[in-house]
Tab-separated table of C-alpha atoms and ligand atoms in Angstrom:
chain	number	residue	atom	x	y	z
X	17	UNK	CA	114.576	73.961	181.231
X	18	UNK	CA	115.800	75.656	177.837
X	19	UNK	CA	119.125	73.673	175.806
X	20	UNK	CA	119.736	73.815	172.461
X	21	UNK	CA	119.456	70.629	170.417
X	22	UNK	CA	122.667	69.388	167.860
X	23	UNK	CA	120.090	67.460	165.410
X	24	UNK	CA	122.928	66.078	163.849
X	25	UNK	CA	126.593	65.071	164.515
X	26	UNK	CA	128.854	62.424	163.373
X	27	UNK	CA	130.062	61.974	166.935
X	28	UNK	CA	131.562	58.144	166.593
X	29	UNK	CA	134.349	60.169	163.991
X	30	UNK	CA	137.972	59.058	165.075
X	31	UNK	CA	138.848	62.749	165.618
X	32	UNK	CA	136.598	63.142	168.641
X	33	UNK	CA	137.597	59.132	170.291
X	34	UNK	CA	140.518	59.791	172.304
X	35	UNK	CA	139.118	62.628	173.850
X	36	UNK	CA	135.346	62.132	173.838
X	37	UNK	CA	134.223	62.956	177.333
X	38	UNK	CA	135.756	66.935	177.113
X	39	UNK	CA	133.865	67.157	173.538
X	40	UNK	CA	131.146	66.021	175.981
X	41	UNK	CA	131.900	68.343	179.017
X	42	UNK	CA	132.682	71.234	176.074
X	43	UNK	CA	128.909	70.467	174.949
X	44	UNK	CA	127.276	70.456	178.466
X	45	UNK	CA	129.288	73.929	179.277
X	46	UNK	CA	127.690	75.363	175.831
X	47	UNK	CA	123.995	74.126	176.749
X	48	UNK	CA	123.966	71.880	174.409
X	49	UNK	CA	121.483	68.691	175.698
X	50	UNK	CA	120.878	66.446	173.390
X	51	UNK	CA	122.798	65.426	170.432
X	52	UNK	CA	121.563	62.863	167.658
X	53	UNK	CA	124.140	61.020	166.927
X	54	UNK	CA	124.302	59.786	162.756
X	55	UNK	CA	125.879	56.247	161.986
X	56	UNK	CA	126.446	55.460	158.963
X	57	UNK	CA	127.520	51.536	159.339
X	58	UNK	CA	127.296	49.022	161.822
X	59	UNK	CA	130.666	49.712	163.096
X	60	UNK	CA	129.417	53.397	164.046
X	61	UNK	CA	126.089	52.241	165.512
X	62	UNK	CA	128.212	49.753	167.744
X	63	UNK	CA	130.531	52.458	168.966
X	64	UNK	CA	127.528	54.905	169.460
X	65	UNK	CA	125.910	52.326	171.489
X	66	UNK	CA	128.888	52.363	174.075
X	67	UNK	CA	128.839	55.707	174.018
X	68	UNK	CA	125.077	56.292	175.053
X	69	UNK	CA	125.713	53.853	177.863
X	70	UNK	CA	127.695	56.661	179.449
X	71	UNK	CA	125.679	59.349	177.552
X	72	UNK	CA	122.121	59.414	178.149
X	73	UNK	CA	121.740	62.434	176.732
X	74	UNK	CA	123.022	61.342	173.112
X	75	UNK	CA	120.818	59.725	170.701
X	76	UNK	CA	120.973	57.469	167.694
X	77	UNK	CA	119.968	57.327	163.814
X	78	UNK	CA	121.374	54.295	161.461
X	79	UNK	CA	120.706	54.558	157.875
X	80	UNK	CA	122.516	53.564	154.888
X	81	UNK	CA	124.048	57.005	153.330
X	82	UNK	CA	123.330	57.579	149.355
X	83	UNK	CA	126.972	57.785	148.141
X	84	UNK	CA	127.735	54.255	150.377
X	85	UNK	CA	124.599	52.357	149.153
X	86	UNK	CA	126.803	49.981	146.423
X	87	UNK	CA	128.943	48.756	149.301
X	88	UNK	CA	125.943	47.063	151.086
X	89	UNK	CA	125.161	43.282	150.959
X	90	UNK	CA	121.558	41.630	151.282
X	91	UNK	CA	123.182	41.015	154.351
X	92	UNK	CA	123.724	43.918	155.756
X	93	UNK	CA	120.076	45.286	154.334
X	94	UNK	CA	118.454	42.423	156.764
X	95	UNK	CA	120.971	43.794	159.633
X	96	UNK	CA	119.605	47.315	158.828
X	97	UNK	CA	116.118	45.729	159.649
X	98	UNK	CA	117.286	44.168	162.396
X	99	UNK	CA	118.362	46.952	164.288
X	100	UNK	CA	115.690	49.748	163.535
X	101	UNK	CA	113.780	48.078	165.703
X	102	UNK	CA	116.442	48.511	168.680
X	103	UNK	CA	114.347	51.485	170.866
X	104	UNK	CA	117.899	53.238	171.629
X	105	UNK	CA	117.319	53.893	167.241
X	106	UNK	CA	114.961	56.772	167.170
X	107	UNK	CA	115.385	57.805	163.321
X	108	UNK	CA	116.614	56.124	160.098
X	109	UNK	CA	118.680	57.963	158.416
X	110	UNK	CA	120.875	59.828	157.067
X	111	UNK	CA	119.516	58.572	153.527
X	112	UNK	CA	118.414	60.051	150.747
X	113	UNK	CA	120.351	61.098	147.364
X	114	UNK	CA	123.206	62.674	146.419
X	115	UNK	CA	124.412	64.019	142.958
X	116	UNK	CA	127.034	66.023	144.015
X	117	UNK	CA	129.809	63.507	144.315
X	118	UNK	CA	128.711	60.284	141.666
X	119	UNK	CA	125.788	60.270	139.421
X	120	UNK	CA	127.015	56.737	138.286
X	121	UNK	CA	124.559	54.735	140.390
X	122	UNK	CA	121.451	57.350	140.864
X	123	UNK	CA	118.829	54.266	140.155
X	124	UNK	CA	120.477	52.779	142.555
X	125	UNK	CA	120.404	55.716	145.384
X	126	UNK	CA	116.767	56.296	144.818
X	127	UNK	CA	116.136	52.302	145.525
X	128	UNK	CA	117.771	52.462	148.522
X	129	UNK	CA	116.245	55.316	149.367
X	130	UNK	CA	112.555	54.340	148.949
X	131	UNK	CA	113.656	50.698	150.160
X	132	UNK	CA	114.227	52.493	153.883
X	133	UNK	CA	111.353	54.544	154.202
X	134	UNK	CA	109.728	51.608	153.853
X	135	UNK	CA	111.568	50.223	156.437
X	136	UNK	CA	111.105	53.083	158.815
X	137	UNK	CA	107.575	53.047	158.011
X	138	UNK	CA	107.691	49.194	159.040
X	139	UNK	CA	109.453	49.857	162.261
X	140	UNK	CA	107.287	53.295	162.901
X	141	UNK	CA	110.511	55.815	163.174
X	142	UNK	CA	110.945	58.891	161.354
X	143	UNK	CA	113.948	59.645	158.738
X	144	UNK	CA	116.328	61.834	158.347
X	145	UNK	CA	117.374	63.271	154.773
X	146	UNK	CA	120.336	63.851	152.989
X	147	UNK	CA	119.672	65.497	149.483
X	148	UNK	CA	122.666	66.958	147.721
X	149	UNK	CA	121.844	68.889	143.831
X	150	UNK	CA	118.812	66.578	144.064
X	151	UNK	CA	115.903	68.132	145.232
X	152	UNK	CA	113.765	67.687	142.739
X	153	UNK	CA	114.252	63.699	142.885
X	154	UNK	CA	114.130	63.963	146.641
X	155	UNK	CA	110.635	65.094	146.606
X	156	UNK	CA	109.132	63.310	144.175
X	157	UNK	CA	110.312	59.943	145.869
X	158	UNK	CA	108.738	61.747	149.180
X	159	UNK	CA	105.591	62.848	147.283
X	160	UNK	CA	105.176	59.372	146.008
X	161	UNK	CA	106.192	57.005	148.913
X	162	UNK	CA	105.396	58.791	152.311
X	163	UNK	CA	107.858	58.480	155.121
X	164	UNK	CA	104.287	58.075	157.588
X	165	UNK	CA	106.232	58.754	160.891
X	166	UNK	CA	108.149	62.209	159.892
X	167	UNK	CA	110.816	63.138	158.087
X	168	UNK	CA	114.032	65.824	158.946
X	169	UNK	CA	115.928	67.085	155.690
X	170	UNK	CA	119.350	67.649	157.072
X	171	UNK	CA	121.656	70.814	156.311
X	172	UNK	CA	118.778	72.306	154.142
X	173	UNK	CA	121.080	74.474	151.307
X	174	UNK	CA	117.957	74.818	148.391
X	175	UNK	CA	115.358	77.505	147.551
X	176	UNK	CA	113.015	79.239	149.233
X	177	UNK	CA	110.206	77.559	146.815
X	178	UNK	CA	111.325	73.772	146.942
X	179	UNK	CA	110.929	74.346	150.801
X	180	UNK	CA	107.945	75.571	150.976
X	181	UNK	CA	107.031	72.687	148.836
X	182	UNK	CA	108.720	70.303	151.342
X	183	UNK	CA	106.856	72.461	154.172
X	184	UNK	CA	103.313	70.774	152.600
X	185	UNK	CA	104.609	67.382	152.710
X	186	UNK	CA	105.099	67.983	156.402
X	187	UNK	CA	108.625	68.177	156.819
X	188	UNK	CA	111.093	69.406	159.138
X	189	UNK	CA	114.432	71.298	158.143
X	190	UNK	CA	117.639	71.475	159.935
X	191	UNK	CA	120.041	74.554	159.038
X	192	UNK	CA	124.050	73.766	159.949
X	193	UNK	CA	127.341	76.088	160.200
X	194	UNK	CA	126.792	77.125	156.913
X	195	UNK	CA	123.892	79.547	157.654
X	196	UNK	CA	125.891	82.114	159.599
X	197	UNK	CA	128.024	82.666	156.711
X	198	UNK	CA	128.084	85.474	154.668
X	199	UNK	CA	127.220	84.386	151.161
X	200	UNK	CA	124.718	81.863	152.545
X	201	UNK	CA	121.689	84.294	151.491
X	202	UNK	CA	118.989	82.178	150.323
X	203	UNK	CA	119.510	79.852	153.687
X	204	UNK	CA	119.089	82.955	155.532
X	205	UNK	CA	115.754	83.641	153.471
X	206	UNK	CA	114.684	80.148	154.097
X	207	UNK	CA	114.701	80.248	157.613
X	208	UNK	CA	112.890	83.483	157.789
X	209	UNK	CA	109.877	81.983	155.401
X	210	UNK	CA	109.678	78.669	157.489
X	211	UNK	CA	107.739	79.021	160.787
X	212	UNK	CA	109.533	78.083	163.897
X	213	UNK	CA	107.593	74.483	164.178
X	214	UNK	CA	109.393	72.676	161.233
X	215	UNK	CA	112.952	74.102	162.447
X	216	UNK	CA	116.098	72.712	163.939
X	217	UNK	CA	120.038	73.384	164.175
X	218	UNK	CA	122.719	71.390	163.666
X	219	UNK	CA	126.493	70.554	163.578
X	220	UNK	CA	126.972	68.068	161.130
X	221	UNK	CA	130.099	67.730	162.976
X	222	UNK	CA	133.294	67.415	161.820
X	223	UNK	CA	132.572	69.240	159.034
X	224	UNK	CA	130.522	72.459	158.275
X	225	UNK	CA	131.881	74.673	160.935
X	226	UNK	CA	129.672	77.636	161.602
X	227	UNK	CA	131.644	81.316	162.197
X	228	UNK	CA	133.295	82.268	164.073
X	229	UNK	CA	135.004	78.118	163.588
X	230	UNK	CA	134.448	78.686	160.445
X	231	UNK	CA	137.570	76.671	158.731
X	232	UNK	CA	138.195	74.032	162.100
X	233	UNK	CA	137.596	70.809	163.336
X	234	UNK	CA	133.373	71.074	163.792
X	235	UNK	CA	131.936	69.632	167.370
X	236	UNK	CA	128.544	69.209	168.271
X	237	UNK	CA	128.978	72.445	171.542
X	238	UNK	CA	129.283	74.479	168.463
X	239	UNK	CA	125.560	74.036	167.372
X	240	UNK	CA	124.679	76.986	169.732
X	241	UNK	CA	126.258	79.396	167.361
X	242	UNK	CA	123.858	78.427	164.608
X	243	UNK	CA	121.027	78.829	167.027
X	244	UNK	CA	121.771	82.084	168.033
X	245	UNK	CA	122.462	82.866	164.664
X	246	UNK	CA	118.800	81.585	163.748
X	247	UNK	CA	117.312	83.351	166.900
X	248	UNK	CA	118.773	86.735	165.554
X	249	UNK	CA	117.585	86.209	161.400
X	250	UNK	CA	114.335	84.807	163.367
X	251	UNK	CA	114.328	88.233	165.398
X	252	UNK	CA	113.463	86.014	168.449
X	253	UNK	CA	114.815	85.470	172.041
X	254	UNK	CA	117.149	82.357	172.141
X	255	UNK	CA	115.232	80.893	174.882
X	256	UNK	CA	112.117	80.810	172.879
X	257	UNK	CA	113.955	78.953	169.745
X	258	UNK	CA	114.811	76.727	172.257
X	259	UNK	CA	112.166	75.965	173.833
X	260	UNK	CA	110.437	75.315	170.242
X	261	UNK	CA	113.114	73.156	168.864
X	262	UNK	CA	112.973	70.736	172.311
X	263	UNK	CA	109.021	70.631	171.307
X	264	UNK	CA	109.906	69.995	167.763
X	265	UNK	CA	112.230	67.172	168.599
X	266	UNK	CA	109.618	65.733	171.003
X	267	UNK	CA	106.815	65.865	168.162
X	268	UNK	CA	108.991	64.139	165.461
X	269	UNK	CA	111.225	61.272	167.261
X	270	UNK	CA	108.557	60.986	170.502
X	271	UNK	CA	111.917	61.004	172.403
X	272	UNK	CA	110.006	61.290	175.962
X	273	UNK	CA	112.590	61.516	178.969
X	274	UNK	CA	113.891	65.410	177.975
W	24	LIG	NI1	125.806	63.916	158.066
């Protein structure tokens, strides 16, 4: 069987709640299988837990995201702990750094940062990246303390050298809407210089809409868009960028039953 994989999506967003089974039925029409859901709080891990109950098929990361790190409490770190360890968790993440928004509390971003990979290293779950006009940070911290179960970096937007550089540390990549857009030509070049085994697409929905959305409300169905686009830079069939992206997602979060 050959599905495309949304490697990210913010699917607990209010925009999608009062309608949430057609964004489902939208995303089973497009062939889209398996969505990894991102929570960001405990609030969004709660409501993503309902919603796996009557979604197999979605998935769930928790992680405490670089631009909300000041907000948490010791509390809410041994929480964090807590639930990692819950088997419907398959990643931490999205964490990471980001300089794009505040550079106020950056010592305090890369803590938390190293602080859970540790803790995914603890509970034996990959994590999932988000690095914003920070790459060089980003990899050092990876160079230095080794997420040891994998490690995604989400919405890849840097150079064609810094990821091949990520590439040796073993990581994957995930490309979102912003790849099939015009003036997106160093993505493009990315994706042709990575081999097909460290690749996935994404949504990153509500925002980031690839064309031809480009400008509305993002949902996860749209995630096939990017991975045609990707098939086509690739200059592969779609069902063989499939088939290596369900492998891929096997490989890093051992998700079995797909
Ligand atoms: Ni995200």
């Amino acid at each position: 069987m050959s599905y495309w994989i949304d490697s990210h999506a913010h699917m607990t967003e209010e925009c999608y709640q009062e309608e949430f089974d057609v964004y489902m039925q939208r995303a089973l029409d497009a062939n889209v299988k398996k969505t990894l859901v991102i929570c960001l709080n405990f609030e969004e891990l709660e409501r993503a837990f309902v919603l796996k109950a009557q979604y197999p098929f979605l998935d769930i990361a928790v992680g405490f995201y670089p631009g909300d790190v000041p907000k948490f409490s010791e509390e809410d770190w041994k929480r964090l702990e807590e639930v990692a360890k819950d088997e419907r968790v398959i990643a931490i993440g999205e964490i990471g750094l980001d300089y794009y928004w505040d550079k106020s509390f950056v010592e305090l971003q890369k803590e938390c940062f190293i602080r859970q990979i540790e803790l995914a290293n603890k509970v034996q779950k990959p994590i999932l990246i988000h690095s914003r006009d920070a790459a060089q940070d980003t990899y050092d911290i990876l160079a230095a303390y080794k997420a040891e179960y994998g490690a995604l970096l989400h919405c890849y937007s840097g150079s064609v050298e810094m990821a091949k550089r990520f590439e040796k540390l073993g990581l994957y990549f995930s490309f979102a809407g912003p790849l099939t857009f015009k003036n997106s030509k160093e993505s493009k070049e990315v994706v042709k210089a990575l081999p097909l085994n460290r690749l996935f697409v994404e949504t990153d929905c509500p925002y980031l809409t690839p064309v031809p959305h480009r400008g509305k409300q993002n949902e996860t169905a749209y995630v096939h868009y990017t991975g045609e686009y990707l098939a086509e830079l690739k200059e592969l069939d779609v069902e063989t960028v499939q088939q290596q992206m369900i492998k891929n997602y096997k490989n890093l979060f051992k998700v079995k039953d797909m």
